[in-house]
XYZ file of C-alpha atoms in Angstrom:
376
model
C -14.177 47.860 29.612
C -15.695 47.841 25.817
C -12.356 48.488 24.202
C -11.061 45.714 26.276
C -13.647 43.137 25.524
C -13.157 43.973 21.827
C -9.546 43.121 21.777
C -10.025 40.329 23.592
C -12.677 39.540 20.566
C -10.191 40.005 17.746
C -7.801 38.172 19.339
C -9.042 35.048 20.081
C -10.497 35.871 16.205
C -7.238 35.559 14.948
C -5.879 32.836 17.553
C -8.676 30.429 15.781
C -7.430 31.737 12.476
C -4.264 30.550 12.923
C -5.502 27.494 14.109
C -7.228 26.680 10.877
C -4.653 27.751 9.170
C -2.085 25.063 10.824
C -4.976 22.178 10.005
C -5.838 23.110 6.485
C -3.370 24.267 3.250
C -4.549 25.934 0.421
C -4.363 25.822 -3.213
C -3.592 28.995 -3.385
C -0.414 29.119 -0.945
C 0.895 25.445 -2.310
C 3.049 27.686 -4.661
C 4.357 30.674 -2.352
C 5.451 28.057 -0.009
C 7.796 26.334 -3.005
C 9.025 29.201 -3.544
C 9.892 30.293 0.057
C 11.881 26.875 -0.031
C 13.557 27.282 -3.256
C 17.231 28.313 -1.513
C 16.883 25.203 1.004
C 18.723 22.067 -0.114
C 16.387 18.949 -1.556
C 17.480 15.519 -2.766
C 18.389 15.290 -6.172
C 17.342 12.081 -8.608
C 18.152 10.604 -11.886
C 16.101 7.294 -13.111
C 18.326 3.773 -13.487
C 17.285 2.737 -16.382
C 18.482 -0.531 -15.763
C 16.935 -1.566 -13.164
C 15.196 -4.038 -11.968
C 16.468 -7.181 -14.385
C 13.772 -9.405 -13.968
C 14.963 -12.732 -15.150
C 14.142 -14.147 -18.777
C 11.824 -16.772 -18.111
C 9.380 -14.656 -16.271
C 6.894 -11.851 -17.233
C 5.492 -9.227 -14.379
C 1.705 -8.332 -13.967
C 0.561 -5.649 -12.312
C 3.581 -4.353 -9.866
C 1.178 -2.992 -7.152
C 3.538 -2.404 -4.209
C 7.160 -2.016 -3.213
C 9.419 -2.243 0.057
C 12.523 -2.566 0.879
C 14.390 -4.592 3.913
C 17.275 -4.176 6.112
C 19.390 -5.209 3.848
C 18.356 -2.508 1.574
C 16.758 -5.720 -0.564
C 13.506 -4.264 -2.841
C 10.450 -6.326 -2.520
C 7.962 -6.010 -5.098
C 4.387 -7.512 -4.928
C 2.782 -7.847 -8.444
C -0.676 -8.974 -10.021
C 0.268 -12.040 -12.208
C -3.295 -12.568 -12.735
C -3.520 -9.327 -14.803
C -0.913 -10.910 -17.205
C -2.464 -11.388 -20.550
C -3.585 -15.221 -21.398
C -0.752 -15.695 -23.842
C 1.670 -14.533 -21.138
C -0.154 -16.691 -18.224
C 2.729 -19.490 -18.102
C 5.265 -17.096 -17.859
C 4.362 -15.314 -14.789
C 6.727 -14.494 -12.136
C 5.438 -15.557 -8.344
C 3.807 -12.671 -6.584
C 6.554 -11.474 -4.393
C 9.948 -10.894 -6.046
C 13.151 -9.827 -4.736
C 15.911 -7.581 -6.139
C 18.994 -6.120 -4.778
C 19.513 -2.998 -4.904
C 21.272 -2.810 -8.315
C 18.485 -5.074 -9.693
C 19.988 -8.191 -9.152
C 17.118 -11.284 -9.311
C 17.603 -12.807 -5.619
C 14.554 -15.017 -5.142
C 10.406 -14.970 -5.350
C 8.129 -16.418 -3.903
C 4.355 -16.680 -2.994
C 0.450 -17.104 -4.417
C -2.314 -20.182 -3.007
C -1.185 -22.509 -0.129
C -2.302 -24.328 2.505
C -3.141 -22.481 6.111
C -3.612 -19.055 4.197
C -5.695 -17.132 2.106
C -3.863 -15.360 -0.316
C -5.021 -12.523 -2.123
C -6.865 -12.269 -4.809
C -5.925 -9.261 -6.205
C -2.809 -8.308 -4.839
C -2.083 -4.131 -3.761
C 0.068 -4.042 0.097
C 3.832 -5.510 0.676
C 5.754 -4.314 3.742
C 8.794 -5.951 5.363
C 8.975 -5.404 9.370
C 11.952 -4.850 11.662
C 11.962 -8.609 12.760
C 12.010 -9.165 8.883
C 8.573 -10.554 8.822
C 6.844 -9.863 5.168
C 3.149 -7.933 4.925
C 1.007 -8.483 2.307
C -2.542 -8.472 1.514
C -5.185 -7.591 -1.299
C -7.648 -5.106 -2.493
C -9.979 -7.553 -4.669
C -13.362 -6.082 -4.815
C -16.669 -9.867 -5.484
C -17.944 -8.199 -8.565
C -15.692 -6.297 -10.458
C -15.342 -8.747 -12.970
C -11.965 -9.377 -13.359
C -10.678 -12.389 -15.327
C -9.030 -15.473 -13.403
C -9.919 -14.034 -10.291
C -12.841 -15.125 -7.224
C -15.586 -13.062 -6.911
C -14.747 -12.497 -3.379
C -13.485 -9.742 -0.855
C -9.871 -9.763 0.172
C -10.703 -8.960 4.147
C -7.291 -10.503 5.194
C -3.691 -9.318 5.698
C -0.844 -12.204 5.455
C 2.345 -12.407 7.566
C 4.844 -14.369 6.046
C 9.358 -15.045 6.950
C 11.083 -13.904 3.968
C 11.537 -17.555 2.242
C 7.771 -17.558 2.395
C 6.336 -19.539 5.100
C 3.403 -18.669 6.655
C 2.950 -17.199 10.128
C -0.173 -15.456 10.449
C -3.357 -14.512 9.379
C -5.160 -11.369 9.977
C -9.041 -11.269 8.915
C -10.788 -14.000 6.485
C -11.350 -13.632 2.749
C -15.302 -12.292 2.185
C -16.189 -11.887 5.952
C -15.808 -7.977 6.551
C -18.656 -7.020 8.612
C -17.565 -3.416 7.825
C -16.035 -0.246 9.649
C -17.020 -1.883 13.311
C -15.836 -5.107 12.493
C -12.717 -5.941 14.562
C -11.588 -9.110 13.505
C -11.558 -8.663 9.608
C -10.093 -6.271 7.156
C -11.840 -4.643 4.208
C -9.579 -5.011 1.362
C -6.539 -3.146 2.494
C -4.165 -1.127 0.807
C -0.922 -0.570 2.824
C 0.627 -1.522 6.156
C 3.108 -0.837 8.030
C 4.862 -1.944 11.571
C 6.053 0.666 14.361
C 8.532 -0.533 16.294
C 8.666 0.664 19.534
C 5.199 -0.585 20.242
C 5.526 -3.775 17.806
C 1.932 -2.545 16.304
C 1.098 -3.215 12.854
C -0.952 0.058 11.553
C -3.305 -1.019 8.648
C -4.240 1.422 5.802
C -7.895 -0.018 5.935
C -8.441 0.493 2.625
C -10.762 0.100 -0.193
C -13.728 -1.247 1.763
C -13.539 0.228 4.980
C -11.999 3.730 5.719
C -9.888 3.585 8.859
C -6.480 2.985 10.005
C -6.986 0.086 11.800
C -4.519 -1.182 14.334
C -2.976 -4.591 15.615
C -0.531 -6.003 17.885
C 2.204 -7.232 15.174
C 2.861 -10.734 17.065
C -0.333 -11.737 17.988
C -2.752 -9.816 15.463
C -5.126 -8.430 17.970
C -6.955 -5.135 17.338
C -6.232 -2.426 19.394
C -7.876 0.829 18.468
C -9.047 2.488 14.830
C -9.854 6.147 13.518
C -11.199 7.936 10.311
C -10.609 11.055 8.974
C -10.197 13.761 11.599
C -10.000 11.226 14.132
C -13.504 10.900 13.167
C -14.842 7.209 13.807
C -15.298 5.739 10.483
C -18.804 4.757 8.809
C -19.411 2.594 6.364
C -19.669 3.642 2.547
C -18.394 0.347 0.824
C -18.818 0.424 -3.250
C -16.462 -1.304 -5.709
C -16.696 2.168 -7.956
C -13.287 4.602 -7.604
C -15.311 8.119 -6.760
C -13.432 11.092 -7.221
C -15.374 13.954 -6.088
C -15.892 16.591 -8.934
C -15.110 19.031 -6.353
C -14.928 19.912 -2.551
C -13.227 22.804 -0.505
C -11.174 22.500 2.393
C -11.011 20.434 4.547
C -12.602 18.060 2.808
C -15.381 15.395 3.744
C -15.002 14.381 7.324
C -14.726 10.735 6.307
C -11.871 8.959 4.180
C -12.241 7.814 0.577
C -9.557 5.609 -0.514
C -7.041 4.951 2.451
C -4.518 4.209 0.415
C -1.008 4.709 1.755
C 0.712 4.502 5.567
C 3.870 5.455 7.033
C 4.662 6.103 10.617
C 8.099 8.162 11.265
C 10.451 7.165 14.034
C 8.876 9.954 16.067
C 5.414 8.092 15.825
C 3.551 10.247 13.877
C 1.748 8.844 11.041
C 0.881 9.934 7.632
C -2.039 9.139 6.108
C -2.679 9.181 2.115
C -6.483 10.123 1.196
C -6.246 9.108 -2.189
C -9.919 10.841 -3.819
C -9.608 12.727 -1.546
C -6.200 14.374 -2.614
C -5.023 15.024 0.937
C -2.277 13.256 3.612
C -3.817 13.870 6.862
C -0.980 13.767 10.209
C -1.841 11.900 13.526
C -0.340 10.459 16.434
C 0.171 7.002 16.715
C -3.001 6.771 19.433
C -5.002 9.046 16.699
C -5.145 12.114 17.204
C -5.606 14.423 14.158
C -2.514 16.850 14.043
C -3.232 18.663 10.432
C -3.421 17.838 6.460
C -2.506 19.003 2.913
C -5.234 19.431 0.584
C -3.952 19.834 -2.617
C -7.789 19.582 -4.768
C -6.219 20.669 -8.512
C -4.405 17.093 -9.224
C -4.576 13.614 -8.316
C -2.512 14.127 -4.997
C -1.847 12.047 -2.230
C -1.246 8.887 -4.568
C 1.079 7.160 -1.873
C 3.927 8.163 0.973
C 7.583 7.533 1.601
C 9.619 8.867 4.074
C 13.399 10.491 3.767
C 15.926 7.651 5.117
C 17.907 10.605 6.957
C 18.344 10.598 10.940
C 15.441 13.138 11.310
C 13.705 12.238 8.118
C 13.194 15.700 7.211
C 11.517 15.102 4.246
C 7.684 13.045 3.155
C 7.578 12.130 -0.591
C 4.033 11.885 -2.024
C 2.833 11.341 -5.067
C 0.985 13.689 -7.390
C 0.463 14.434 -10.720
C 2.897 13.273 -12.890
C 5.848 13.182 -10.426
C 6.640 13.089 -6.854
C 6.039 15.788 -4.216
C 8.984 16.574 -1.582
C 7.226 18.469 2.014
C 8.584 19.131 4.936
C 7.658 16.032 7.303
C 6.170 18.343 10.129
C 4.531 21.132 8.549
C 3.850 19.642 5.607
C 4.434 22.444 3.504
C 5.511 21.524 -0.309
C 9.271 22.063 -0.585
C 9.967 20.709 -3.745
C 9.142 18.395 -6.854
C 10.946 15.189 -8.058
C 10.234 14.696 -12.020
C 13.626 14.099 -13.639
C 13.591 12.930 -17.192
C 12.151 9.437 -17.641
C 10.542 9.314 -14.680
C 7.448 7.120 -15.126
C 4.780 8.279 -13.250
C 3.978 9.124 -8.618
C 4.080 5.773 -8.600
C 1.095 3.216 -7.010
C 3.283 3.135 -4.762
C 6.494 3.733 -3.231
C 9.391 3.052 -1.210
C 13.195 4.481 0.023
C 15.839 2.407 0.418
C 18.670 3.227 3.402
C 20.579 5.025 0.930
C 18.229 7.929 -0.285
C 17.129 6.024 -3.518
C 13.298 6.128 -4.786
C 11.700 2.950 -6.069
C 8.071 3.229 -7.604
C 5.584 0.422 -8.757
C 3.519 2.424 -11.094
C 0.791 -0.581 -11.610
C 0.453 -0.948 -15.328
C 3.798 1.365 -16.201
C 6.048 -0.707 -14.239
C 8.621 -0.530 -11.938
C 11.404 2.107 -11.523
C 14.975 3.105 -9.619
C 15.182 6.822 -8.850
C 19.089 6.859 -7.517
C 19.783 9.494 -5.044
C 22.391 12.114 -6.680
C 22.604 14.294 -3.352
C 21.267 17.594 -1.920
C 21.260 20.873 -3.861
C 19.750 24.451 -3.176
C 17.446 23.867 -6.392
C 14.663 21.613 -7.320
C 14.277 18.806 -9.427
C 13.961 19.795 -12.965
């Protein structure tokens, strides 16, 4: 009876083990699992160097967010506030349009009537109806020039020629974590279509996905960290935690990034953090990547392929390829010229990699194909 007890003892000892182990990824094994992969095929890049060609007249702030459309069009949102004073009259609207070979098509955006448009400009996401996302991050008192000292608690709907639909939340009114009608300077966004719900990276302020009904804009449900409900810890200060051990604080810092596969599950970049954390789309917490020794978890794209195999996230000083469901690290994309993980990022239907890399720009990553070998 004792010996049987015992083994009963060890193994539900190592059943919990394993269990942990699924949740939570190590430093330590983030290498032996590259190089477990390194035989299995991975996309291949090399940077366009000509793209985007933003047209003469205009000058680009800030390029804080990208997207792309059904007709593999790129949307970029940018800050043209940030522009320098001498540069002020030359700024480009907010929302400007590409092709895919970086062809101007049309732009768009910035104060009307109806709306409140951001202040400080960080989200852009075009839906399967082709209805445009976009909303702000701007924090009342961080002091930056030709900008309002208020919060941008609001999250704009827009067709793509630019008029206005709908309005999510109210500039300055966040009530915090609880509140259900108002934002708290968002991040990132992003509709699922089989429900029609628009999930909310919920943000700066707050620390939540938050989540609406995409035609009408009425909350439906939220979640931290975990699946934890999320408290209130709103600051204009970026921290990054000297240092923390898995798994991590049980609340998010910067929700920064948001994509939801076909299959419904979504990923989830912590940016301080430095984890993605995996739910369901009702919330439950599946299991995360902690990756503590670099600035990880920068921002999310998913492969364009039938399964989408593959979740790109940004790290360091290039782009991080894992497999979508474990999310072990299979490879690295850093070919030469490559300016930065990006702020944030986007795939086109084709396998290409756009980044807006804030103050570095915007950049084409063309897709050269799979090979059994990472990106050099």
């Amino acid at each position: 009876m004792k010996d049987m007890c015992l083994r009963r003892a060890i193994l539900c000892a190592l059943l919990f083990a394993a269990a942990v182990a699924v949740n939570v990824t190590s430093d330590a094994s983030l290498m032996a699992q590259a190089d477990q992969h390194q035989g299995r095929s991975l996309p291949m890049f090399e940077v366009d160097h000509a793209w985007p060609k933003v047209p003469p007249q205009w000058k680009l702030g800030d390029a804080s967010s990208i997207a792309i459309d059904a007709q593999d069009h790129v949307w970029v949102l940018h800050r043209p506030r940030t522009l320098k004073p001498e540069q002020a009259s030359m700024a480009a609207p907010p929302v400007i349009v590409f092709d895919n070979a970086g062809n101007y098509i049309k732009a768009w955006g910035g104060d009307g009537n109806g709306y409140e448009w951001p202040q400080r400009e960080h989200g852009i996401f075009i839906d399967n109806k082709g209805f445009v996302w976009l909303g702000g991050n701007n924090c009342p008192t961080n002091g930056l020039p030709r900008v309002k000292p208020v919060a941008d608690d609001q999250l704009l709907k827009f067709t793509q020629d630019g008029k206005f639909v709908m309005q999510i939340g109210h500039s300055n009114q966040s009530k915090g974590n609880a509140d259900t009608q108002d934002l708290h300077r968002p991040a990132d966004e992003w509709v699922f279509p089989p429900t029609n719900e628009l999930f909310v990276a919920d943000g700066y302020g707050n620390h939540r996905v938050a989540v609406f009904d995409a035609d009408s804009g009425k909350f439906k449900r939220m979640w931290g960290a975990f699946a934890n409900k999320p408290m209130d810890d709103d600051h204009c200060m970026i921290v990054t935690p000297a240092s923390f051990s898995d798994p991590g604080p049980q609340q998010f810092s910067i929700v920064h990034a948001i994509r939801i596969a076909k299959d419904g599950t979504v990923y989830v970049a912590d940016r301080e953090y430095r984890r993605v954390q995996m739910f369901t789309k009702e919330g439950k917490f599946l299991k995360q990547l902690v990756k503590t020794d670099i600035p990880f978890a920068r921002d999310l794209a998913l492969s364009p392929d039938a399964n989408q195999q593959f979740l790109y996230v940004g790290g360091g000083n290039s782009i991080f390829i894992l497999d979508r469901k474990t999310l072990e690290i299979v490879g690295n994309i850093a070919p030469a010229g490559i300016i930065g993980p990006g702020h944030e990022i986007a795939t086109d239907s084709k396998g290409n990699l756009y980044i807006a890399q804030t103050t570095a720009g915007l950049q084409k990553l063309t897709f050269k194909g799979m090979a059994a070998k990472q990106n050099k």
